[in-house]
mmCIF file of C-alpha atoms and ligand atoms in Angstrom:
data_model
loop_
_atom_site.group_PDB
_atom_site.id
_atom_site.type_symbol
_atom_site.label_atom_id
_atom_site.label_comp_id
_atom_site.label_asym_id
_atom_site.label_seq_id
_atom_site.Cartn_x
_atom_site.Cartn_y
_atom_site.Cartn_z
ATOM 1 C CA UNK A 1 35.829 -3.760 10.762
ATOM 2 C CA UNK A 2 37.314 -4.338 7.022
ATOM 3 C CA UNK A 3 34.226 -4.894 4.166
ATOM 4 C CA UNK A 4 33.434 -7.746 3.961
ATOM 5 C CA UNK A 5 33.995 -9.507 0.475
ATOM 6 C CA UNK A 6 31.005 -10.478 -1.641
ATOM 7 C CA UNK A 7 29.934 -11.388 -5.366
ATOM 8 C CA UNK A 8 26.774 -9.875 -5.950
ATOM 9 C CA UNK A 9 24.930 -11.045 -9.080
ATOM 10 C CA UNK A 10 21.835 -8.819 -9.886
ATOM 11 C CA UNK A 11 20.252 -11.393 -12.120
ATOM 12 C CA UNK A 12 17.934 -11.357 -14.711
ATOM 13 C CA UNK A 13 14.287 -10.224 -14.769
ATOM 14 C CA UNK A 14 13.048 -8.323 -12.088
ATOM 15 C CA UNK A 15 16.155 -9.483 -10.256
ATOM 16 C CA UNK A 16 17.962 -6.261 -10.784
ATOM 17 C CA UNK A 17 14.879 -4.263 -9.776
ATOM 18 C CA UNK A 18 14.380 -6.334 -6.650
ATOM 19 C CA UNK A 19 18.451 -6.607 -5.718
ATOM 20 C CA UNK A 20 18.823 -3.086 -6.012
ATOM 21 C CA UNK A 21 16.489 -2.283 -3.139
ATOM 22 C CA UNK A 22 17.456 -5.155 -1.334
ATOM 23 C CA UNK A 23 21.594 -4.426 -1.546
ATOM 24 C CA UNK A 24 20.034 -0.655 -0.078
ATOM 25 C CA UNK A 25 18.213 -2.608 2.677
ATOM 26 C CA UNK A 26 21.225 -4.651 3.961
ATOM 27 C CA UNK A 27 23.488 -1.459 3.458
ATOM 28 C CA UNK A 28 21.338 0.169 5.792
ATOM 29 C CA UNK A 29 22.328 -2.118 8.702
ATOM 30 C CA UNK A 30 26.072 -0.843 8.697
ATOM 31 C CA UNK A 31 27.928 -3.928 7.856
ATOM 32 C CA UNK A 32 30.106 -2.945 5.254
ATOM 33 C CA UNK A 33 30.606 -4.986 2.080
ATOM 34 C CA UNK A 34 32.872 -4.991 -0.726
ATOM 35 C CA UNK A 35 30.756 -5.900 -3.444
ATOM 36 C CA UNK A 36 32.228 -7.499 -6.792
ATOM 37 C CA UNK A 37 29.188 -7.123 -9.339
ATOM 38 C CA UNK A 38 28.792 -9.645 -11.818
ATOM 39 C CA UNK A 39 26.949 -11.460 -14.597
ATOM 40 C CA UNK A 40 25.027 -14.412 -15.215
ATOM 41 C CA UNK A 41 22.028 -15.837 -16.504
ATOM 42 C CA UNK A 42 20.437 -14.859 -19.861
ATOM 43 C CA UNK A 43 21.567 -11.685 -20.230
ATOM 44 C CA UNK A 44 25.580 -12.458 -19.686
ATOM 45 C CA UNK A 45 24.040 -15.352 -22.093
ATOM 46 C CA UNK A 46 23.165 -12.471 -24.535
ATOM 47 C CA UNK A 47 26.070 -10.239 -24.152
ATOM 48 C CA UNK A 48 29.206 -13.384 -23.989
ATOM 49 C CA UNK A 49 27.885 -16.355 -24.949
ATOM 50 C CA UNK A 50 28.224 -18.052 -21.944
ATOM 51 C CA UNK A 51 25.262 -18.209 -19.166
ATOM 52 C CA UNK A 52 28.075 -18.672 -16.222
ATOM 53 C CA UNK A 53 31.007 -16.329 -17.331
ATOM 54 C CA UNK A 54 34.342 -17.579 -16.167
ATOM 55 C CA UNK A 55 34.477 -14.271 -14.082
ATOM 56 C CA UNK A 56 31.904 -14.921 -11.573
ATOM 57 C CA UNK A 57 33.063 -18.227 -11.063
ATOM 58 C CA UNK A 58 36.087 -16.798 -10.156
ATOM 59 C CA UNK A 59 34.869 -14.147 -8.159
ATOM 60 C CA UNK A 60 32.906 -16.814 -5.974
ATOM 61 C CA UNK A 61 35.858 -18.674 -5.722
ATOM 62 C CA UNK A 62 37.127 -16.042 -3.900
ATOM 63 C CA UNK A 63 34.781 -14.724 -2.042
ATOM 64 C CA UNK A 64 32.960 -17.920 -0.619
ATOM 65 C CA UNK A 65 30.145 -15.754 -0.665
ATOM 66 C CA UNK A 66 27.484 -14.464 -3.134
ATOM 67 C CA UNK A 67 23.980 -12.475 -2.822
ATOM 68 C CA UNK A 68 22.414 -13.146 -6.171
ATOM 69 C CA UNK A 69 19.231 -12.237 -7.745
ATOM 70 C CA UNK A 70 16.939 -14.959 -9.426
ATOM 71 C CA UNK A 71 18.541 -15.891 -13.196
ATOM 72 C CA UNK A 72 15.979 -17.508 -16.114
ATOM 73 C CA UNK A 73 16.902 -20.774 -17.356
ATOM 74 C CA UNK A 74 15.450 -21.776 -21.085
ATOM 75 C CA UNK A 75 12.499 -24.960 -20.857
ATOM 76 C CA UNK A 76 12.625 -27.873 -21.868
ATOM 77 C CA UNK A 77 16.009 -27.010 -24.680
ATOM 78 C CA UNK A 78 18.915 -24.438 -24.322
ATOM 79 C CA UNK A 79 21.431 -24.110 -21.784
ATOM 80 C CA UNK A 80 20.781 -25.903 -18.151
ATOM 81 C CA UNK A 81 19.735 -24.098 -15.570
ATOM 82 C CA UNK A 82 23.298 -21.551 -13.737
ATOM 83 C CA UNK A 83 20.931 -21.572 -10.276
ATOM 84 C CA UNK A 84 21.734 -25.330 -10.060
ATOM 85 C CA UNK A 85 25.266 -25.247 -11.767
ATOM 86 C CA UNK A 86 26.347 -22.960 -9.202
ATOM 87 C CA UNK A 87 24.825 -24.775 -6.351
ATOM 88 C CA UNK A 88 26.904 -28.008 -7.711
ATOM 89 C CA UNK A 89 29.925 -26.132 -8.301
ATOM 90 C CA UNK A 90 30.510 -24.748 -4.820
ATOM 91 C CA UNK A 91 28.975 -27.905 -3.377
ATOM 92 C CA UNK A 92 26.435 -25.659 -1.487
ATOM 93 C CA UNK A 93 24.193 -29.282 -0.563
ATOM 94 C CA UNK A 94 22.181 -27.573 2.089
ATOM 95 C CA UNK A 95 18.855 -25.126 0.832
ATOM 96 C CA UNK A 96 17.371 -23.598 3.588
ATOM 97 C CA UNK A 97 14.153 -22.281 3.389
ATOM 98 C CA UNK A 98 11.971 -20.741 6.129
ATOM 99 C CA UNK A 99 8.903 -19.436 5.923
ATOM 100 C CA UNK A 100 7.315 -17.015 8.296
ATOM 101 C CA UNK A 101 3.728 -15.523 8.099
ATOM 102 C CA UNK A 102 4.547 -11.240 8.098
ATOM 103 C CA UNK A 103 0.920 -9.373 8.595
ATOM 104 C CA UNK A 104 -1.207 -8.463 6.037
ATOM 105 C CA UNK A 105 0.152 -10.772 3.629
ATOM 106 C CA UNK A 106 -3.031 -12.622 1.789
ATOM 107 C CA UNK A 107 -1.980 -16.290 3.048
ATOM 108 C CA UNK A 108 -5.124 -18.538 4.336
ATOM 109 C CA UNK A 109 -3.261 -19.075 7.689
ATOM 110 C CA UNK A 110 -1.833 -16.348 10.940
ATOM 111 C CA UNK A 111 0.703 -18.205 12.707
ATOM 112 C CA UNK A 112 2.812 -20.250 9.579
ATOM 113 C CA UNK A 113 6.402 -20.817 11.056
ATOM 114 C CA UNK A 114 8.371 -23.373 9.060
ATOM 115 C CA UNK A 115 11.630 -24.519 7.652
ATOM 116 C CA UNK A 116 12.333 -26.660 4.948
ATOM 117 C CA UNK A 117 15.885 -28.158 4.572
ATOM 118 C CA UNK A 118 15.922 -29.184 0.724
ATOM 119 C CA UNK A 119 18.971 -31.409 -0.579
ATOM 120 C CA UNK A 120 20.624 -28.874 -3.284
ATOM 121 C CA UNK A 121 23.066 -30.957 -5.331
ATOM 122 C CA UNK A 122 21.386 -34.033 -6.543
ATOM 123 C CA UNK A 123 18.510 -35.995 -6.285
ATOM 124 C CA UNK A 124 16.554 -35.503 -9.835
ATOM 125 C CA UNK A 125 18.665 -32.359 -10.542
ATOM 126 C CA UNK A 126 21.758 -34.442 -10.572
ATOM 127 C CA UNK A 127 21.882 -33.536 -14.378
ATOM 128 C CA UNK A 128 22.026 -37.274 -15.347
ATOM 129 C CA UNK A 129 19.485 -37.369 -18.761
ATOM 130 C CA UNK A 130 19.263 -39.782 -21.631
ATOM 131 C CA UNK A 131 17.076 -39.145 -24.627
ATOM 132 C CA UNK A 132 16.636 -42.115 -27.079
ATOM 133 C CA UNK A 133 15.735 -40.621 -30.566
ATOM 134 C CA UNK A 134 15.081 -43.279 -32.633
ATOM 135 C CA UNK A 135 12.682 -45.380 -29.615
ATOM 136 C CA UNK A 136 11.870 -41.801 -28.374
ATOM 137 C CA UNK A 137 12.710 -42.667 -24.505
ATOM 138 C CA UNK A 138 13.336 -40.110 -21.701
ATOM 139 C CA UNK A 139 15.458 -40.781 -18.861
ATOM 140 C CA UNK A 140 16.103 -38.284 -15.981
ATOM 141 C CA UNK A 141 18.368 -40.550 -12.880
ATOM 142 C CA UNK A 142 17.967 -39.504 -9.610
ATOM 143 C CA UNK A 143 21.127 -40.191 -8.039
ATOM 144 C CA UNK A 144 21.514 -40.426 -3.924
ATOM 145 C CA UNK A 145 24.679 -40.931 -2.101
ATOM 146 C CA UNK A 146 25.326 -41.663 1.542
ATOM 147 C CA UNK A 147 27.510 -38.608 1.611
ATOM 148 C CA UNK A 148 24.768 -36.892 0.144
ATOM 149 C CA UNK A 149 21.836 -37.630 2.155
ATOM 150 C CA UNK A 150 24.028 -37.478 5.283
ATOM 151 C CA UNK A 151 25.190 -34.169 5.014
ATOM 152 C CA UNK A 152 21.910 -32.588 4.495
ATOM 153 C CA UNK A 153 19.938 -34.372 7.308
ATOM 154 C CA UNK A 154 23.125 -33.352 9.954
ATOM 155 C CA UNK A 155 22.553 -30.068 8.941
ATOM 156 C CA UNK A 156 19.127 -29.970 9.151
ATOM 157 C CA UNK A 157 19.014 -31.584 12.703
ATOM 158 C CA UNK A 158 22.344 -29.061 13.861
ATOM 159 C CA UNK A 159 20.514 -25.978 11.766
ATOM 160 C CA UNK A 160 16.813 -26.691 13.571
ATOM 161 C CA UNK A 161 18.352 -27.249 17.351
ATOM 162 C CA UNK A 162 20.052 -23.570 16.475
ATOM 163 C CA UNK A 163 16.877 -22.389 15.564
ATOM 164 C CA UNK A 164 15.074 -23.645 18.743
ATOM 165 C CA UNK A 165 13.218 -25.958 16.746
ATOM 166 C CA UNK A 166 11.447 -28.985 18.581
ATOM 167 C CA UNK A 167 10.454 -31.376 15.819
ATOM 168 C CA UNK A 168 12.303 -32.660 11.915
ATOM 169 C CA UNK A 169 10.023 -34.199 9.891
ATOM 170 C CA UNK A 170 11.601 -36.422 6.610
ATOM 171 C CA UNK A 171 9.450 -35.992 3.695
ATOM 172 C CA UNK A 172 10.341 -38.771 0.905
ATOM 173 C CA UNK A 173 8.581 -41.612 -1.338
ATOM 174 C CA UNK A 174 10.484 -44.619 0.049
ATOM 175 C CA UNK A 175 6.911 -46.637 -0.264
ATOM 176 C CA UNK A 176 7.195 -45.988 -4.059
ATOM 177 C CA UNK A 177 10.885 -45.235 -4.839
ATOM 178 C CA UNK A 178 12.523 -48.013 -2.615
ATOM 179 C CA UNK A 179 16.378 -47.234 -3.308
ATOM 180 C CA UNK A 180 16.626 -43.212 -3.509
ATOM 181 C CA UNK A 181 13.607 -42.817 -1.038
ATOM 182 C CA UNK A 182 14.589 -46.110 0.949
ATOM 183 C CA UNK A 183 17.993 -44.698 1.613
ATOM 184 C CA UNK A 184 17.516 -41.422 2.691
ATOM 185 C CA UNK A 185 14.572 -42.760 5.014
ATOM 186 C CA UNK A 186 17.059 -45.369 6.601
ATOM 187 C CA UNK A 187 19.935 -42.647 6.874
ATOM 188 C CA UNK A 188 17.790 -40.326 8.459
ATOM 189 C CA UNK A 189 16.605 -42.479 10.787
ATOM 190 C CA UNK A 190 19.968 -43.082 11.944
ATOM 191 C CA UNK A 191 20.913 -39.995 12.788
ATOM 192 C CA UNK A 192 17.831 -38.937 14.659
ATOM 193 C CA UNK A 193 19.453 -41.399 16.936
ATOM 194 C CA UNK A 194 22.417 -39.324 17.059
ATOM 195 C CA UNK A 195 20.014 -36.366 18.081
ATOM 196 C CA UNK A 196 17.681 -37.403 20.377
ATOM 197 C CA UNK A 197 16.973 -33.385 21.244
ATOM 198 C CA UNK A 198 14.870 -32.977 18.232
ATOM 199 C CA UNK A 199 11.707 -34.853 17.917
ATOM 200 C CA UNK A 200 11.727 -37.109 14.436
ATOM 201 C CA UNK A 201 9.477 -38.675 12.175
ATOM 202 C CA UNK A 202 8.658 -38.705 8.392
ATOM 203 C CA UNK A 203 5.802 -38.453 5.868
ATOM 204 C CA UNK A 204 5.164 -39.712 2.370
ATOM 205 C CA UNK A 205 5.319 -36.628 -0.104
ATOM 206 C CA UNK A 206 1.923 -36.535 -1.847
ATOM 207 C CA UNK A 207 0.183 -36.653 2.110
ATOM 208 C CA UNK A 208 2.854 -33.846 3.144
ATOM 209 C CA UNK A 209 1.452 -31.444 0.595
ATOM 210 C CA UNK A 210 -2.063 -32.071 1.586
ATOM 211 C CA UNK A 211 -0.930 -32.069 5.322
ATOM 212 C CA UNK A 212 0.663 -28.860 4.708
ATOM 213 C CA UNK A 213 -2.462 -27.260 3.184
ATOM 214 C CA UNK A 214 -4.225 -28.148 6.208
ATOM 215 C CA UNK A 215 -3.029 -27.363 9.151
ATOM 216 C CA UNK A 216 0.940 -26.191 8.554
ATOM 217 C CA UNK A 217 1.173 -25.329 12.389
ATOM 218 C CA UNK A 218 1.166 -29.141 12.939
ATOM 219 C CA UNK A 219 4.606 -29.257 10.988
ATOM 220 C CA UNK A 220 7.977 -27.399 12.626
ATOM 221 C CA UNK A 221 11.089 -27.970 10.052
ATOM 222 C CA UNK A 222 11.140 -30.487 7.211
ATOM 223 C CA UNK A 223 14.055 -32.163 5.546
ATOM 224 C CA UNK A 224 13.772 -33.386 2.083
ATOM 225 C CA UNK A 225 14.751 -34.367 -1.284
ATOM 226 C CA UNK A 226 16.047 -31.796 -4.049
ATOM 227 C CA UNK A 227 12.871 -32.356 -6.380
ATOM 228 C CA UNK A 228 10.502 -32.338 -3.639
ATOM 229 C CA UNK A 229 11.971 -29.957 -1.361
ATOM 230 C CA UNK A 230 11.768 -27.377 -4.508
ATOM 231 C CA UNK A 231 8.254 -27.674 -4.874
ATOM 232 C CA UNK A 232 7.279 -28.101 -1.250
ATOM 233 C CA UNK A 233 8.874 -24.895 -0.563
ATOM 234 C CA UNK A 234 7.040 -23.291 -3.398
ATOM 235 C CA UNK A 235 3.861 -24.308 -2.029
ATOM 236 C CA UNK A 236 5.319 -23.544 1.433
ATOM 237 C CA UNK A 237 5.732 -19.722 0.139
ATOM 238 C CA UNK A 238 2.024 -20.061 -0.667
ATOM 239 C CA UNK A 239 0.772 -20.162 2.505
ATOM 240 C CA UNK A 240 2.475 -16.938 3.597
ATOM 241 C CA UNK A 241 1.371 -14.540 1.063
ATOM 242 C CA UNK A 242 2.938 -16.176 -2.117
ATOM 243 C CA UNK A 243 6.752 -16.402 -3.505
ATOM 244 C CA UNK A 244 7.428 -12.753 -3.398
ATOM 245 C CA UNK A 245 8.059 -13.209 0.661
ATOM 246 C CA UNK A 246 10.541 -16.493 1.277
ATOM 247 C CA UNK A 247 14.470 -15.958 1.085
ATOM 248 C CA UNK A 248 16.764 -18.898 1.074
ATOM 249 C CA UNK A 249 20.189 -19.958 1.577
ATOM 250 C CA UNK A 250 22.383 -22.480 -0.296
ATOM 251 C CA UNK A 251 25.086 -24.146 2.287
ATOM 252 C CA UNK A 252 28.240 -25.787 1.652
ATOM 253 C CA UNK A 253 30.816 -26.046 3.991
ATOM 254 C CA UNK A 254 32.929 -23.037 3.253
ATOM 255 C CA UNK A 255 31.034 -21.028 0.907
ATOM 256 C CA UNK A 256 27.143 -19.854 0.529
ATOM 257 C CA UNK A 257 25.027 -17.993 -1.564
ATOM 258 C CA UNK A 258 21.601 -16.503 -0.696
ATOM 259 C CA UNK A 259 19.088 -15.764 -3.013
ATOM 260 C CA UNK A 260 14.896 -15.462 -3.120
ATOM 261 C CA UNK A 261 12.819 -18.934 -3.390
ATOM 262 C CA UNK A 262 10.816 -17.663 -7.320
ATOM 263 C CA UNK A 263 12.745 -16.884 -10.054
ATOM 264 C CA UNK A 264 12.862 -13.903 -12.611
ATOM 265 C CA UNK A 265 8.931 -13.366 -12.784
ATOM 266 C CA UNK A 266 8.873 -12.562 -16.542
ATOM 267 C CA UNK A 267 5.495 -11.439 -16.200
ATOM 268 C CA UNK A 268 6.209 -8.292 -14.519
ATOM 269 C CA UNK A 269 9.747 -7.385 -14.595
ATOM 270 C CA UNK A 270 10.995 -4.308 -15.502
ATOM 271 C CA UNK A 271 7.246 -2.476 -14.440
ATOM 272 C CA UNK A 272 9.356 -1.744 -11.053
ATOM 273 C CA UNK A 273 6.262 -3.259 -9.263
ATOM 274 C CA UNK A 274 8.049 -6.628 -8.303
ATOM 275 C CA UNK A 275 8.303 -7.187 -4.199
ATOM 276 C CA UNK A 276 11.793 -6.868 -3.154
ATOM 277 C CA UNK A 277 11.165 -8.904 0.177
ATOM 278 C CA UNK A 278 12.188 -12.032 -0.928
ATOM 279 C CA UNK A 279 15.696 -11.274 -1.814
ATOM 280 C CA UNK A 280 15.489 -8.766 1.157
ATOM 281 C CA UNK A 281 14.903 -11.794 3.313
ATOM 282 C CA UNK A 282 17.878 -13.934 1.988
ATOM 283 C CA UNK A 283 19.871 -11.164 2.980
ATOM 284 C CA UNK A 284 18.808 -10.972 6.321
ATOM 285 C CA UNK A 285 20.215 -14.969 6.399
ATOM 286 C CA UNK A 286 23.073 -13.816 4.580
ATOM 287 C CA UNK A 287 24.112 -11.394 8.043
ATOM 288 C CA UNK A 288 22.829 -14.144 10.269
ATOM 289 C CA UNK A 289 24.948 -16.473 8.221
ATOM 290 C CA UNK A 290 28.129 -14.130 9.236
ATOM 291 C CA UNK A 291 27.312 -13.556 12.611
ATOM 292 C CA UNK A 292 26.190 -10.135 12.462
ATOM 293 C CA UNK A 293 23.081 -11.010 14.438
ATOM 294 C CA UNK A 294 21.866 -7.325 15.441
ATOM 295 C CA UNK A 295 21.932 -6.718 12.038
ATOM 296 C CA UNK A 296 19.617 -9.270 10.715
ATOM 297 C CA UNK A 297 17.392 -8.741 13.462
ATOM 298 C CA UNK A 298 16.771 -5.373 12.542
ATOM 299 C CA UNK A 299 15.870 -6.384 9.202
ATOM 300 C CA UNK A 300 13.292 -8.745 10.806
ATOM 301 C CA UNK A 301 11.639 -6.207 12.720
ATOM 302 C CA UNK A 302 12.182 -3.701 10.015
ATOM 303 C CA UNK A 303 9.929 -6.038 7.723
ATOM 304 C CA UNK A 304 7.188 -6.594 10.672
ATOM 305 C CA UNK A 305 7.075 -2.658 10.909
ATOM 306 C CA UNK A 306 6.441 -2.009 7.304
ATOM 307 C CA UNK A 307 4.081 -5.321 7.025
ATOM 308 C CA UNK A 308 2.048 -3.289 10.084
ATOM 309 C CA UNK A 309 0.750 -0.966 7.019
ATOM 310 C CA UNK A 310 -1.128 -2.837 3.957
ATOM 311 C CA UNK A 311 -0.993 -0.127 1.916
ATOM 312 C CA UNK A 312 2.482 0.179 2.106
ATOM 313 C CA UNK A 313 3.151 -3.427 0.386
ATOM 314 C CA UNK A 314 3.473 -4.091 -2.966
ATOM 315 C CA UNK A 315 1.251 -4.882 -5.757
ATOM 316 C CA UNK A 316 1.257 -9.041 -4.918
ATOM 317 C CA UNK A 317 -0.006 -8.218 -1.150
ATOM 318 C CA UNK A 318 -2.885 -5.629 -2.298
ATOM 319 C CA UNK A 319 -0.623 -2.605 -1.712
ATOM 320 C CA UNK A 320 0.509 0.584 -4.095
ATOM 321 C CA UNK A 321 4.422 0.717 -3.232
ATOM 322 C CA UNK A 322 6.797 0.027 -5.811
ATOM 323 C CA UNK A 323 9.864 -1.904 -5.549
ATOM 324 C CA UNK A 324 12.058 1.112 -4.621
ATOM 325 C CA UNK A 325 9.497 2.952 -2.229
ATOM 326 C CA UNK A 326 8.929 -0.426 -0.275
ATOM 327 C CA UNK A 327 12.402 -0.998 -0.001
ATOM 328 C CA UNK A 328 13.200 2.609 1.004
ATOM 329 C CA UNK A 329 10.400 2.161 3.748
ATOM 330 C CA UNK A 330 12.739 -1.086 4.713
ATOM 331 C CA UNK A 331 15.961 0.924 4.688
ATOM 332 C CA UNK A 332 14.589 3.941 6.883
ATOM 333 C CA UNK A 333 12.943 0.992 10.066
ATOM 334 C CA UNK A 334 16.716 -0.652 9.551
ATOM 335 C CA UNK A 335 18.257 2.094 10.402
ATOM 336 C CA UNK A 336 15.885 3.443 13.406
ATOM 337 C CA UNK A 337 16.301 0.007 15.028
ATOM 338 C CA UNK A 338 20.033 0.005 14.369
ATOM 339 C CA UNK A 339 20.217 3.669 16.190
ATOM 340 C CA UNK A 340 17.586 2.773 18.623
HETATM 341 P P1 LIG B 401 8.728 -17.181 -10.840
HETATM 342 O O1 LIG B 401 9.059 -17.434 -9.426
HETATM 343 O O2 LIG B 401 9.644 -16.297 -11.587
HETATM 344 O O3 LIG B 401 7.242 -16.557 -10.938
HETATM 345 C C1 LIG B 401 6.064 -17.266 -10.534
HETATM 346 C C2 LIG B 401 4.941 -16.253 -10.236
HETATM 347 O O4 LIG B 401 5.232 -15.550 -9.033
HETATM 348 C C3 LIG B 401 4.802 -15.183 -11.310
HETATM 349 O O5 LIG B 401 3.443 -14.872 -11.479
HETATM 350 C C4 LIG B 401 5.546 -14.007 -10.740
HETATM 351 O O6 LIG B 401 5.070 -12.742 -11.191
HETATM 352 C C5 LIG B 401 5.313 -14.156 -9.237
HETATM 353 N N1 LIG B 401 6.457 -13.621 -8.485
HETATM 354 C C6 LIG B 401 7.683 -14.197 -8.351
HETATM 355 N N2 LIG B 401 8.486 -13.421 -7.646
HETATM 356 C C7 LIG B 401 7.783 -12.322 -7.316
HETATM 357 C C8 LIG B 401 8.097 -11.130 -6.572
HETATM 358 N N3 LIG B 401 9.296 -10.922 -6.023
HETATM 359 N N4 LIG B 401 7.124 -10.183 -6.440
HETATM 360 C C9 LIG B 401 5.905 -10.384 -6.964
HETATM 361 N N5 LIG B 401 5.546 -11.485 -7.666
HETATM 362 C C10 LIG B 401 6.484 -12.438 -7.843
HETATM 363 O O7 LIG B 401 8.608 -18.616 -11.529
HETATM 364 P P2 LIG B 401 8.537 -19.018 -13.063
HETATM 365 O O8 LIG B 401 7.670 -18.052 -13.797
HETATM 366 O O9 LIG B 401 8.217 -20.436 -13.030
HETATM 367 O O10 LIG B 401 10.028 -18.891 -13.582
HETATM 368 C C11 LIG B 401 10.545 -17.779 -14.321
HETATM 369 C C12 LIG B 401 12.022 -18.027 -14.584
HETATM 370 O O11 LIG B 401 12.772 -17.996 -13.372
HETATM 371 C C13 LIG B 401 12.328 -19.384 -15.226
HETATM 372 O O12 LIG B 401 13.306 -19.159 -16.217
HETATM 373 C C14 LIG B 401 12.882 -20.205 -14.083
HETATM 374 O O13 LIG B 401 13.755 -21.199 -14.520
HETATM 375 C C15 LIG B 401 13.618 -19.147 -13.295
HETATM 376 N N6 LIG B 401 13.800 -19.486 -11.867
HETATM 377 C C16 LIG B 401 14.963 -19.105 -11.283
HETATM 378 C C17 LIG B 401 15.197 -19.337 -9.950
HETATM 379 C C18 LIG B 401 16.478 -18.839 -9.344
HETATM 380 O O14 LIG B 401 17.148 -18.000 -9.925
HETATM 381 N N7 LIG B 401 16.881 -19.343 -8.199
HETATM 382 C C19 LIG B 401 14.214 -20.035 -9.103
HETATM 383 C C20 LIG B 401 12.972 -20.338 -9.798
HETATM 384 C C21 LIG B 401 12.799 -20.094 -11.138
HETATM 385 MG MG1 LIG B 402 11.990 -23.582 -7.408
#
């Protein structure tokens, strides 16, 4: 089998730290990839000017595919955020984010197995912002299209019946935001009539979150919004031992890149403490996402073997690993259940 081509962006923060074990992990499975390393975020920022060199743009472009660490984005001034510019550029509409309790991680619940489909191109993050300076008004437009809002639910309802999910719940705020909300309420609606397989129905946002702090094994997958989608899944990570644990996966229809849920965790990077499982996870979509099944499934039980030992985990779960001793402990169960 030829390598397979990939951009791999190591990121800022502990992104480095955390892709390094995590490239080591996904190595370890045997699929062979031709990695083409390359900037972006602050520290490309730093070095050229430019948060999004021209380079890695064109590298994507070739590829279609990119395993990329988490990248800082300035708040509130500077340059807007490359996570989101790259998700526009390559028209990658569909986030996918599971979330799946592992033992021993510190999360108030056992048995938390969810995914959340979250609309990745616009929405709130469409990037359309006015600021009036001499009335000192703020505008941020959250723009929906039918395209839009049709794309993501099919692929939520086709993505959850692959899954051997039962049930798609719509999360929106159609009582309050009657166009955005209202439309992607009525679309979705029509296409759970397209797909009477999966069980539908929807909840207003504000009750999801509380639902979901509840009792998350009422809920199965979840298809939302780009604003609420990024902080349900945020609070999703939460109930599974925190943001160190969740991969994702951004979608279009001929190109995808896979990252972690959090970002660059400022507050620790560089002390080599930083859990790598989180990008390890988004790789394990990544081989899923190429059809190299046995492979990802060896990083899934890899992770449940390594989870089976709480002093093994990393600083975030109560452990004493670092980032490269977990991952190493990752890397040696990948390759006993490859050879097993
Ligand atoms: P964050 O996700 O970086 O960190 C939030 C908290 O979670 C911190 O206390 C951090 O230490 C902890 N945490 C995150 N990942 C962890 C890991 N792997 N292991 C252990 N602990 C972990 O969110 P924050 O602080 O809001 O954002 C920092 C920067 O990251 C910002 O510039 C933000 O824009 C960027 N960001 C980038 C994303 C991406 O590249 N896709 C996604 C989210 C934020
Ligand atoms: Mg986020």
């Amino acid at each position: 089998m030829p390598a397979i081509p990939a951009t791999l962006i190591p990121g800022d923060g502990i992104g480095p730290e955390v892709m390094e074990a995590a490239v080591a992990v996904v190595e370890a499975t045997g699929v062979e990839f031709d990695w083409d390393r390359q900037e972006a975020g602050m520290d490309a920022f730093e070095e050229t000017g430019d948060p999004l060199p021209q380079a890695t743009i064109d590298s994507i472009e070739r590829t279609r595919l990119a395993y990329k660490g988490p990248l800082t984005t300035p708040v509130g001034t500077g340059f807007r955020s490359i996570n989101v510019k790259i998700r526009q550029l390559f028209d990658l509409y569909a986030n996918v984010r599971p979330c799946e309790t592992l033992p021993n991680t510190k999360g108030p619940f056992e048995n938390v197995d969810l995914v959340l489909y979250r609309e990745n191109t616009e929405g709130l993050y469409a990037g359309i912002e006015y600021f009036d300076e001499k009335n000192q008004i703020a505008d941020s437009i959250a723009r929906h299209t039918r395209t839009g809002c049709e794309r993501i639910i099919k692929f939520a309802f086709k993505d959850a019946q692959l899954r051997g999910r039962k049930r798609l719940t719509l999360v929106h705020k159609a009582n309050i935001l009657k166009q955005t909300g209202g439309m992607f309420l009525s679309i979705g609606r029509q296409i759970a009539e397209e797909n009477p397989g999966i069980e539908f129905d929807d909840r207003i946002v504000d009750n999801m979150a509380m639902q979901l702090v509840i009792h998350p094994e009422d809920y199965d997958s979840i298809v939302t919004t780009n604003l609420f989608g990024d902080i349900l899944s945020d609070l999703m990570s939460g109930l599974v031992g925190g943001l160190g644990v969740t991969g994702s996966a951004n979608i279009g229809d001929d190109c995808a890149v896979f990252e972690a849920v959090h970002g660059s965790a400022p507050d620790i990077a560089g002390k080599g403490i930083a859990n790598p499982t989180a990008v390890i996870r988004s790789g394990e979509m990544m081989l899923k996402y190429l059809g190299k099944d046995a492979a990802a499934e060896a990083i899934r039980k890899a992770l449940h073997d390594v989870y089976s030992d709480p002093a093994g985990l990393t600083a975030d779960l109560g452990g004493t690993a670092t980032t490269a001793e977990f991952g190493a402990r990752v890397a040696d169960r990948v390759r006993a259940h490859i050879a097993a």
